[in-house]
CSV table of C-alpha atoms and ligand atoms in Angstrom, one decimal:
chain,number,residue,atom,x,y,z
A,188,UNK,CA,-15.1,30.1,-24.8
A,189,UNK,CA,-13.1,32.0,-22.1
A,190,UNK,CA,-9.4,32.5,-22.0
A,191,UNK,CA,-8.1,31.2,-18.8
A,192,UNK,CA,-7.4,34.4,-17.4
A,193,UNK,CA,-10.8,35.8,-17.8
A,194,UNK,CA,-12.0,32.4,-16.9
A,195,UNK,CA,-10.2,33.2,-13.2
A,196,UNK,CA,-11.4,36.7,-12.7
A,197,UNK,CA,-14.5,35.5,-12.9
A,198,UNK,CA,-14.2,32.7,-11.0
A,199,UNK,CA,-12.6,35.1,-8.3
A,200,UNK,CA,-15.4,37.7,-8.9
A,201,UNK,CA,-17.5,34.2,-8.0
A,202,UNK,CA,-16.1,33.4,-4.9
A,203,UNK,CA,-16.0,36.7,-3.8
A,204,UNK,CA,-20.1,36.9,-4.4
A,205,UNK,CA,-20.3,33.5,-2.7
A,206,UNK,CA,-18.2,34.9,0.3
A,207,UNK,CA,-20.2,38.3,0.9
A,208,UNK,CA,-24.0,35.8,0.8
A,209,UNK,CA,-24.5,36.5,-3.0
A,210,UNK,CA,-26.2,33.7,-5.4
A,211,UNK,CA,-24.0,32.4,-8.2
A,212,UNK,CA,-25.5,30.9,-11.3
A,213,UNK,CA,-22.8,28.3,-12.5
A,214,UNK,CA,-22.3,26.1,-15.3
A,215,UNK,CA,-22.7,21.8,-14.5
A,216,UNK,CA,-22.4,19.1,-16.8
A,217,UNK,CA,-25.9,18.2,-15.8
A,218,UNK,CA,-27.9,21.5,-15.9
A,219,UNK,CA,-27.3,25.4,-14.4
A,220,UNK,CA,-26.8,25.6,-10.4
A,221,UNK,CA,-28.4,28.7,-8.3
A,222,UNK,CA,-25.4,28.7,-5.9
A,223,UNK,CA,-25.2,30.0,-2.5
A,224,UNK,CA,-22.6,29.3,0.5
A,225,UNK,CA,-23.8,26.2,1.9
A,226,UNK,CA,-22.7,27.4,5.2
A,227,UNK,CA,-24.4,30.8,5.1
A,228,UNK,CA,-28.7,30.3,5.9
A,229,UNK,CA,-29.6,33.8,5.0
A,230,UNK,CA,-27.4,33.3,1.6
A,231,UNK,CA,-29.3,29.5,1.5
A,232,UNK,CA,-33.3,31.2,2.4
A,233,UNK,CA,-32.7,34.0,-0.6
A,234,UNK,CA,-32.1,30.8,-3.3
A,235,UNK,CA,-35.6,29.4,-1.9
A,236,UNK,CA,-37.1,33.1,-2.5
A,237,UNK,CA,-35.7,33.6,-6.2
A,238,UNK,CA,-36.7,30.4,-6.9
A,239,UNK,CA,-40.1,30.0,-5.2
A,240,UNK,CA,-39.3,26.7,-3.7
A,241,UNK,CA,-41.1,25.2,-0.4
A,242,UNK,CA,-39.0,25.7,2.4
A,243,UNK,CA,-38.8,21.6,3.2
A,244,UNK,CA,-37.1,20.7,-0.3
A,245,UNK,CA,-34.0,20.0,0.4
A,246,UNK,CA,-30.7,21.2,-2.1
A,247,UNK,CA,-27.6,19.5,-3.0
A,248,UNK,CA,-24.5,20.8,-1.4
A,249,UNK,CA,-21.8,20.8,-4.7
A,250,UNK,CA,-18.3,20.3,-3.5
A,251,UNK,CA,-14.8,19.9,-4.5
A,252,UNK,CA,-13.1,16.9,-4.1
A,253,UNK,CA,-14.7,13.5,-2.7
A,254,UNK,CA,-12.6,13.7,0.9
A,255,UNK,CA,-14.8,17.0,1.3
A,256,UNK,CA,-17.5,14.1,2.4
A,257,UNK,CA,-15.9,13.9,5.3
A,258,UNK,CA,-16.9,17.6,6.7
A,259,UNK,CA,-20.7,17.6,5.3
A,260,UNK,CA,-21.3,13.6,6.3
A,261,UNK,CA,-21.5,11.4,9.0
A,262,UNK,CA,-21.3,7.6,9.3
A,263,UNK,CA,-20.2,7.3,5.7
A,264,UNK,CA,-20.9,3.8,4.2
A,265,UNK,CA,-18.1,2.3,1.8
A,266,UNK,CA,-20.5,1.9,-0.7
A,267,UNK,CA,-20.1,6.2,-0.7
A,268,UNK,CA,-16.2,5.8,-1.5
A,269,UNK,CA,-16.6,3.2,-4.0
A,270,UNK,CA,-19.5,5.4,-6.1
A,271,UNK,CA,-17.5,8.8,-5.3
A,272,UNK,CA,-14.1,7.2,-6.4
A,273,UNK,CA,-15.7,5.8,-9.3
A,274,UNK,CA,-18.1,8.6,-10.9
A,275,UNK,CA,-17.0,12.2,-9.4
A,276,UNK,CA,-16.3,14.3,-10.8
A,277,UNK,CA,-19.9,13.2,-12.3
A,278,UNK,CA,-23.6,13.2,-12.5
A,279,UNK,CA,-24.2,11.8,-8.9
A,280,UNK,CA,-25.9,12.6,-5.9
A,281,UNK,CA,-25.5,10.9,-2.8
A,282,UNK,CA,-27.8,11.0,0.1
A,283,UNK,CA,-25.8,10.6,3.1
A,284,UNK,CA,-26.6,11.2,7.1
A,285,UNK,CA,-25.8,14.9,7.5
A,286,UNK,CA,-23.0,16.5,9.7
A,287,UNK,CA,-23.7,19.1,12.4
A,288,UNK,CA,-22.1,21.7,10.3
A,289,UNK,CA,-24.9,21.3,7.7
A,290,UNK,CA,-27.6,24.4,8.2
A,291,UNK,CA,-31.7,22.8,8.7
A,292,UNK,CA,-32.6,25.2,5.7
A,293,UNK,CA,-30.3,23.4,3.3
A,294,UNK,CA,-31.1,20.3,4.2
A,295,UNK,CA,-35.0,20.7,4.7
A,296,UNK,CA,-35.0,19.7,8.0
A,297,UNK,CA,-34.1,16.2,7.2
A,298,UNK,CA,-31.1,14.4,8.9
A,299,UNK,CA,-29.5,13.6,5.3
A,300,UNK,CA,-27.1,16.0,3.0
A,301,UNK,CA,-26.9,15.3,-0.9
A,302,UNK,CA,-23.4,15.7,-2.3
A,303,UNK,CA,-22.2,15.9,-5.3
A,304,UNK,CA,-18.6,17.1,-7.3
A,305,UNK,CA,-20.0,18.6,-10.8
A,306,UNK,CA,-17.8,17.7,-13.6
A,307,UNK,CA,-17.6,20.9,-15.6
A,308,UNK,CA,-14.3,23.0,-15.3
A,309,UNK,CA,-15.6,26.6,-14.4
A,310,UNK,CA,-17.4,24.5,-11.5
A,311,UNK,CA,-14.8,22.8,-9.9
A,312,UNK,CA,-12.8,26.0,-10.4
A,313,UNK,CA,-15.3,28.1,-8.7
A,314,UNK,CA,-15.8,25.1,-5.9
A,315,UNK,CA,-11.8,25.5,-5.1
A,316,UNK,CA,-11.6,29.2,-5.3
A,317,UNK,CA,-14.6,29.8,-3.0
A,318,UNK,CA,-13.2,26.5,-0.8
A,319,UNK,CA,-16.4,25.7,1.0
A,320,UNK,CA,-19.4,23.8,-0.6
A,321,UNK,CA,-22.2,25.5,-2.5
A,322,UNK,CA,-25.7,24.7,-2.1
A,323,UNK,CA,-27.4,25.0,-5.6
A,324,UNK,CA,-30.6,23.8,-6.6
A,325,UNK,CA,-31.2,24.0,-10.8
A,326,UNK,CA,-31.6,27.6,-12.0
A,327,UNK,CA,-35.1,28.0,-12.9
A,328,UNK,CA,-38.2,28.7,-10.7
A,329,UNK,CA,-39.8,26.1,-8.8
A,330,UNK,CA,-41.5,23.0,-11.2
A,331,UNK,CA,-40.2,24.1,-14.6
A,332,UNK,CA,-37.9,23.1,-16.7
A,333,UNK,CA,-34.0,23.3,-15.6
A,334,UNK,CA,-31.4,25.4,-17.8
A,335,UNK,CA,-28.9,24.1,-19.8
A,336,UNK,CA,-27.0,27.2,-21.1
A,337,UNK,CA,-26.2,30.4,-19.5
A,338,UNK,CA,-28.9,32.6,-21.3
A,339,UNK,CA,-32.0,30.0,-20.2
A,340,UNK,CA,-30.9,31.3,-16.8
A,341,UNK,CA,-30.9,35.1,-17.7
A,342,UNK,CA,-34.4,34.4,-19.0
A,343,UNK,CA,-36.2,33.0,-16.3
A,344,UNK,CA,-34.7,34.6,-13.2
A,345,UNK,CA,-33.2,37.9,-15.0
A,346,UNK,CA,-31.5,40.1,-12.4
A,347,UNK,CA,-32.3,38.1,-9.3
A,348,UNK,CA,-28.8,36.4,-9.3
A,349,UNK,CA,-25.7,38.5,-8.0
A,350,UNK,CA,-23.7,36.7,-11.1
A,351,UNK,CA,-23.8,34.1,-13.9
A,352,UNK,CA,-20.8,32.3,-14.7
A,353,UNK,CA,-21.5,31.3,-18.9
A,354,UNK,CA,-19.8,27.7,-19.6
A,355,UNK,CA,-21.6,27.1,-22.8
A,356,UNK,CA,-24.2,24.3,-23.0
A,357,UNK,CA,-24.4,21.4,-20.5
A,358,UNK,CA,-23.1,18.4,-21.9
A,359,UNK,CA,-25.3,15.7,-20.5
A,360,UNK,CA,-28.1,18.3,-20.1
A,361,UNK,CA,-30.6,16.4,-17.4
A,362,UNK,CA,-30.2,16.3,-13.6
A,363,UNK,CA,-27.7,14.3,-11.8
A,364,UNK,CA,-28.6,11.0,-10.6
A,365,UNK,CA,-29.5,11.1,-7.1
A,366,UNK,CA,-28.9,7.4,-4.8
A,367,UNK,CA,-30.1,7.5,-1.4
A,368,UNK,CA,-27.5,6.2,1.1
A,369,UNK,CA,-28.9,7.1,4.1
A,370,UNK,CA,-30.8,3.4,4.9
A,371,UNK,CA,-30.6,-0.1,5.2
A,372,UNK,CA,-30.7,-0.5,1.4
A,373,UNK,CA,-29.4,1.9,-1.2
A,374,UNK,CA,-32.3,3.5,-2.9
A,375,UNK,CA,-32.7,5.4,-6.4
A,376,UNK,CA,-34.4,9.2,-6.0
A,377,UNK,CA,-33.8,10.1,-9.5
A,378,UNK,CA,-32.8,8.3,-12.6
A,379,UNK,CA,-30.0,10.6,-14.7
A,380,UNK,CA,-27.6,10.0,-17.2
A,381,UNK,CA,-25.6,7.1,-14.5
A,382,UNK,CA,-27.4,4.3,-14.6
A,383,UNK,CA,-29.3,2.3,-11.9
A,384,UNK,CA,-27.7,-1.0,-13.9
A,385,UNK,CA,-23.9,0.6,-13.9
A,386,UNK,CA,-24.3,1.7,-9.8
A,387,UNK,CA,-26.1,-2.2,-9.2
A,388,UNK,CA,-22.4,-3.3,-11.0
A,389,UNK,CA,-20.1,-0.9,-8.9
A,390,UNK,CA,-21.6,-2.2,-5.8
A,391,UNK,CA,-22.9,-5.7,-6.5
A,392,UNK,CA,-26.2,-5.6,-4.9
A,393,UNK,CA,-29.4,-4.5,-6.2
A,394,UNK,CA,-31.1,-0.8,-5.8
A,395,UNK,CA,-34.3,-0.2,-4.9
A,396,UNK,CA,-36.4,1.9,-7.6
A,397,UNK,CA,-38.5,5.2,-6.6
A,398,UNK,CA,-41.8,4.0,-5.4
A,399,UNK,CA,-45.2,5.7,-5.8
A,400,UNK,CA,-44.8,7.1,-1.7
A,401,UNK,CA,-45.5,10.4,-0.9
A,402,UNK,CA,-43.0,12.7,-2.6
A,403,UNK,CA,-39.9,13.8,0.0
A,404,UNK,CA,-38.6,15.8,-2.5
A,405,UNK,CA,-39.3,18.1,-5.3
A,406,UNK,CA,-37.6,16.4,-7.8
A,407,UNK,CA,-39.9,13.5,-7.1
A,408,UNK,CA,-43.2,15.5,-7.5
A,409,UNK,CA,-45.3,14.1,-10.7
A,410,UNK,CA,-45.7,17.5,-12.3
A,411,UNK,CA,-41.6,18.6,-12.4
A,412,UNK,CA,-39.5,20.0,-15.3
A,413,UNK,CA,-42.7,21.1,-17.3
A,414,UNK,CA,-42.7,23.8,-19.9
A,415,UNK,CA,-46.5,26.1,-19.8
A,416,UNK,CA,-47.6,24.6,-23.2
A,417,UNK,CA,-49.2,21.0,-22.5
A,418,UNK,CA,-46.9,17.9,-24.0
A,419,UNK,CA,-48.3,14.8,-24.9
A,420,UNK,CA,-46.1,12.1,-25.3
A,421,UNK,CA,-47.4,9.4,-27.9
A,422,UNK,CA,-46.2,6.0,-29.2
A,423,UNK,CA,-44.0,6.5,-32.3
A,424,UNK,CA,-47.5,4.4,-34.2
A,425,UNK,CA,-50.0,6.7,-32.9
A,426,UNK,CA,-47.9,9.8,-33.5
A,427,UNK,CA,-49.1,10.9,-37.5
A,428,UNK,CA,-52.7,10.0,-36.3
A,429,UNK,CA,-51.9,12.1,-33.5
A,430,UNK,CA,-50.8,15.1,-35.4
A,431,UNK,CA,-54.7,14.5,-37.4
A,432,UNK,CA,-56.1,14.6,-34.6
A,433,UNK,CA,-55.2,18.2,-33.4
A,434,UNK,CA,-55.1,19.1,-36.2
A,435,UNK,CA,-58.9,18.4,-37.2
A,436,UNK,CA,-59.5,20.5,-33.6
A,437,UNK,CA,-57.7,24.0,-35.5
A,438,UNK,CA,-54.8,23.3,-33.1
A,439,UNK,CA,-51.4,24.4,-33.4
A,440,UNK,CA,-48.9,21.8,-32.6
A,441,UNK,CA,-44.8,20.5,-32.4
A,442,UNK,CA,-43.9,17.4,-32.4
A,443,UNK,CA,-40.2,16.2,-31.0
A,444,UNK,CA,-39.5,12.6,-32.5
A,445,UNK,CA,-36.8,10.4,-33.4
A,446,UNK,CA,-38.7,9.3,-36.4
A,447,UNK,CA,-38.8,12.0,-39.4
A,448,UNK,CA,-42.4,13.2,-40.2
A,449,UNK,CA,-43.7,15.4,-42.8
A,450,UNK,CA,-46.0,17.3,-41.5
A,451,UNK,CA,-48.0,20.4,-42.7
A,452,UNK,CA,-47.7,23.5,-41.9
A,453,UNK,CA,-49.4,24.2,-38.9
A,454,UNK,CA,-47.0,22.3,-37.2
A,455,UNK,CA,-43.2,22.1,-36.5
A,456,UNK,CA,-41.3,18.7,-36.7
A,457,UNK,CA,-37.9,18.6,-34.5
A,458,UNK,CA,-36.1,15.8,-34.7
A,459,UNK,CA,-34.2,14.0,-31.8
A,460,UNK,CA,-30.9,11.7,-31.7
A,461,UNK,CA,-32.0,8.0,-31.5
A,462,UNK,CA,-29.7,7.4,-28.3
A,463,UNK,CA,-30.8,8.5,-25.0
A,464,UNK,CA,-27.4,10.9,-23.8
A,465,UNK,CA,-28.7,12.4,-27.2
A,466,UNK,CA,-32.0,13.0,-25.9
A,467,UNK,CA,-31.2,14.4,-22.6
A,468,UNK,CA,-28.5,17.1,-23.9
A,469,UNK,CA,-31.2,18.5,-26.1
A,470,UNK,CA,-34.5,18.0,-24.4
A,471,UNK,CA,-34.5,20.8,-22.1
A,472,UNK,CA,-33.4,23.3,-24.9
A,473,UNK,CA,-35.7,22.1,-27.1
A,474,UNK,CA,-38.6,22.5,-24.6
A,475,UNK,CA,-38.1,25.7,-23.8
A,476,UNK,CA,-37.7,26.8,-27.6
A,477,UNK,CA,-41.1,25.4,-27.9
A,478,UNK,CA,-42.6,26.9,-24.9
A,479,UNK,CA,-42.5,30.6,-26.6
A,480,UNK,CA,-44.0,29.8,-29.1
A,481,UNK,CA,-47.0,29.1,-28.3
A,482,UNK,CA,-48.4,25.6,-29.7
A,483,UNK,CA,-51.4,24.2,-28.4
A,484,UNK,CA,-49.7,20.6,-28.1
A,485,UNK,CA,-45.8,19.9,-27.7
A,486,UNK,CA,-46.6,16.3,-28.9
A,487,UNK,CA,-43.3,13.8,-27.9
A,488,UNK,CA,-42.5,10.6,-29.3
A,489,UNK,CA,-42.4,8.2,-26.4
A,490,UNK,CA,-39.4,6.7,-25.9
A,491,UNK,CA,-38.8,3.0,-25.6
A,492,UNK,CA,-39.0,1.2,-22.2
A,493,UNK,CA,-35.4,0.2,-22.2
A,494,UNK,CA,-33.3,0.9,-19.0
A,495,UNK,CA,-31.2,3.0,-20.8
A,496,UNK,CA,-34.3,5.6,-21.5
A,497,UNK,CA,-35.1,5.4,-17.7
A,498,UNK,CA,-34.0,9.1,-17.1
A,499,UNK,CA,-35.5,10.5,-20.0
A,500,UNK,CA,-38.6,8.9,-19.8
A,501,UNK,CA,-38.9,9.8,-16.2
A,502,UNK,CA,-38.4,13.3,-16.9
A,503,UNK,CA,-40.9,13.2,-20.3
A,504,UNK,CA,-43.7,11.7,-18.0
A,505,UNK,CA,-43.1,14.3,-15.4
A,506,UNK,CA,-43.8,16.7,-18.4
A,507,UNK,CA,-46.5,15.6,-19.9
A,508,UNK,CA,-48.5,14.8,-16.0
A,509,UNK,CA,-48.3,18.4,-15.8
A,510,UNK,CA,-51.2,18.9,-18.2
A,511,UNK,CA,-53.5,15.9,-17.7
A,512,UNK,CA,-55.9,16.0,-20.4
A,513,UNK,CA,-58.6,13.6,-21.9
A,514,UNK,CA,-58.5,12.6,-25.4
A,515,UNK,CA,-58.6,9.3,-27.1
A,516,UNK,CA,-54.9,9.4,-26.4
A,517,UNK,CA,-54.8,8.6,-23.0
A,518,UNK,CA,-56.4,6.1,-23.6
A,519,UNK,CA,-53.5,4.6,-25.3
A,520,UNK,CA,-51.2,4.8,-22.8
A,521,UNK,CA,-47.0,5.0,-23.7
A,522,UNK,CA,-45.7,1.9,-23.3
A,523,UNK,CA,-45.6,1.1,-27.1
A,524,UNK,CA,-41.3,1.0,-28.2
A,525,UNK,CA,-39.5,3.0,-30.7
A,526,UNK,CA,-39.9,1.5,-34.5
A,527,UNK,CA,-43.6,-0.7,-34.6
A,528,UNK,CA,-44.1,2.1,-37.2
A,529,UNK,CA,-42.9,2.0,-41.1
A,530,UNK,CA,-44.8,5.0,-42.3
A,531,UNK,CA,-44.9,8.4,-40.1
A,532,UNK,CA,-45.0,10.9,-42.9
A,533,UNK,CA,-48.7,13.0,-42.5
A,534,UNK,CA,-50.1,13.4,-45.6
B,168,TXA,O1,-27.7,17.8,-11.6
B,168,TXA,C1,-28.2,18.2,-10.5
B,168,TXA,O2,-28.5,17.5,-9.6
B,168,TXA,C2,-28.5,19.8,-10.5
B,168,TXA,C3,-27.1,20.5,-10.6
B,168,TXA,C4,-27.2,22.0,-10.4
B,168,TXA,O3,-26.3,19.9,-9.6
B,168,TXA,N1,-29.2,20.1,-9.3
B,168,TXA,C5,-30.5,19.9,-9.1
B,168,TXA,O4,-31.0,20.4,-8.0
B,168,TXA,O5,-31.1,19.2,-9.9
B,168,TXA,P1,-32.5,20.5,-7.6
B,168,TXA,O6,-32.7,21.2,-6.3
B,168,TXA,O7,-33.3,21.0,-8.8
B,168,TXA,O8,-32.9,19.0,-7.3
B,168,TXA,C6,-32.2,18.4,-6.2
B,168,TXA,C7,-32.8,17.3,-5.7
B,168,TXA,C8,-34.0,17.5,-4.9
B,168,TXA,O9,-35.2,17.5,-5.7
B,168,TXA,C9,-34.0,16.3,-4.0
B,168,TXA,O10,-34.7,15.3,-4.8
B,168,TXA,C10,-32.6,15.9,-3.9
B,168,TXA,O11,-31.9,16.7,-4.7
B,168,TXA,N2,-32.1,16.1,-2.5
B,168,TXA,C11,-31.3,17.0,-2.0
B,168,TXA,N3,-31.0,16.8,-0.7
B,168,TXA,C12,-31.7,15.7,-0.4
B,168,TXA,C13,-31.8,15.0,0.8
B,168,TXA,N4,-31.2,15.4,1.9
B,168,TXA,N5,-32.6,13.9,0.8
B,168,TXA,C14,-33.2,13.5,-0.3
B,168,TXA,N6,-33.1,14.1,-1.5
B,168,TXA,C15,-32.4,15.2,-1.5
B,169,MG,MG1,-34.6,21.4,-10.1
């Protein structure tokens, strides 16, 4: 943890980097930000080269205080005030028609601007320091899995940041929700760790879901957040015979479940929290953990179907399409709920 007063020289040091067109890796609660100065498009393209990102994906402009909406967004509805006054600091996006000031490379091209205030302290310090808004994408290169601590981001992208400020482990540890506001009807992007269910009750009207259209952004392409090894997410019944399976085929396996399994020892057992924050603070880490050491299989326990899984599930299925394999398995599909099974130990 960092005393306050280092906390500020960095944070200074920060701003400073931001202020000369330097990237800043920064702690969220959601997951590390690649910052740059919104404002600045040569500070903006040099994200898009570390990160190897298309130039038309757009990235969410982090910001200080909800009345900052004001300077990156026009024709704000009140359904923007009600959501901003209610959950930021927090883990929402809103997609909002974009003011003049907002650069084309930040925004893709598109006539919308995501906001969002983090809600982690060396964030909204470094937001009021540097005093303009910072356009941050996750930390990692394009299509894999986004950082939660400071040292995931000094392992995929190394030197190519200017700075990285360290605020331990993200708490909620999965990508912010993002809610389109920019149409007739309020839309879901991205499930996260707020709801679709808790926004529907803020604004008392219903949301429409993300459809199967063309993805408009990255976060919506089938193949995001995977790690290189192939993950196969199985209902908890299927799981042990599963583990057989690849096994019979002299594979090399982990397995991430809720449910304990003993397994041999050709494979590693992880087990996850049964609640869904749980999940998502620990997924991430756990992925990349795996992803070094080179299984042939990250098998996952599927979670249920509950709305309270949606974001993890969404971000597990985005895993596992990464790999698309055939095997009796996929057969199966993963719709089957958490606890049809009694016995999961693998004799
Ligand atoms: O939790 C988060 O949202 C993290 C932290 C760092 O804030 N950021 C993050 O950024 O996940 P990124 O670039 O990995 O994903 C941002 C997503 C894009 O994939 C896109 O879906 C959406 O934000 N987005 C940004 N601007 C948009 C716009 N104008 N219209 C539609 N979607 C937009
Ligand atoms: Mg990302």
């Amino acid at each position: 943890m960092l005393s306050t007063g280092k906390m500020f020289s960095n944070v200074q040091g920060a701003a400073e980097v931001l202020r000369g067109g330097g990237l800043v890796a920064f702690p969220t609660e959601t997951v590390y930000g690649l910052g740059a100065d919104a404002e600045n498009p040569a500070a903006v393209a040099r994200i898009f080269a570390v990160k190897g990102r298309p130039a038309d994906h757009p990235l969410i402009v982090h910001i200080a205080t909800p009345d900052q909406i004001l300077h990156w967004a026009r024709e704000i509805p009140t359904m923007a005030w009600h959501l901003a006054r209610r959950y930021w600091p927090g883990p929402l996006t809103l997609i909002l028609r974009r003011a003049s000031c907002v650069p084309d490379i930040v925004t893709g091209g598109q006539d919308t601007v995501g906001l969002r205030v983090p809600d982690h302290p060396l964030a909204l310090a470094l937001l009021k320091v540097f005093g303009g808004g910072i356009a941050a994408p996750s930390a990692n290169r394009f299509g894999r899995v986004s950082p939660t601590t400071a040292a995931h981001v000094r392992e995929e992208l190394g030197d190519a940041m200017d700075l990285i400020l360290d605020g331990g482990p993200c708490h909620v540890g999965i990508e912010s929700t993002i809610l389109d506001l920019s149409g007739h009807q309020p839309r879901l992007l991205r499930p996260g760790a707020i709801t679709l269910a808790e926004i529907e009750a803020v604004l008392k009207q219903p949301i429409a879901q993300p459809g199967n259209e063309a993805p408009r952004v990255p976060g919506m392409l089938r193949s995001h957040y995977a790690p290189k090894t192939p993950v196969c997410l199985i209902p908890p019944a299927y799981l042990k015979a599963e583990v057989r399976w690849h096994l019979g085929q002299g594979q090399r396996v982990a397995v991430l479940s809720r449910i304990a399994l003993l397994l041999p020892d050709a494979c590693l057992w992880k087990g996850m929290p049964d609640y869904p924050a749980g999940w998502a603070r620990e997924l991430y880490a756990r992925l990349r953990a795996l992803d070094v050491q080179c299984f042939d299989y990250i098998l996952i326990e599927a979670p249920p179907i509950g709305a309270d899984w949606q974001a993890v599930r969404d971000r597990l299925e985005r895993a596992a399409s990464a790999h698309p394999i055939s095997s009796p398995r996929s057969s199966r599909g993963i719709s089957a709920p958490f606890g049809e099974v009694g016995d999961h130990s693998v004799n």
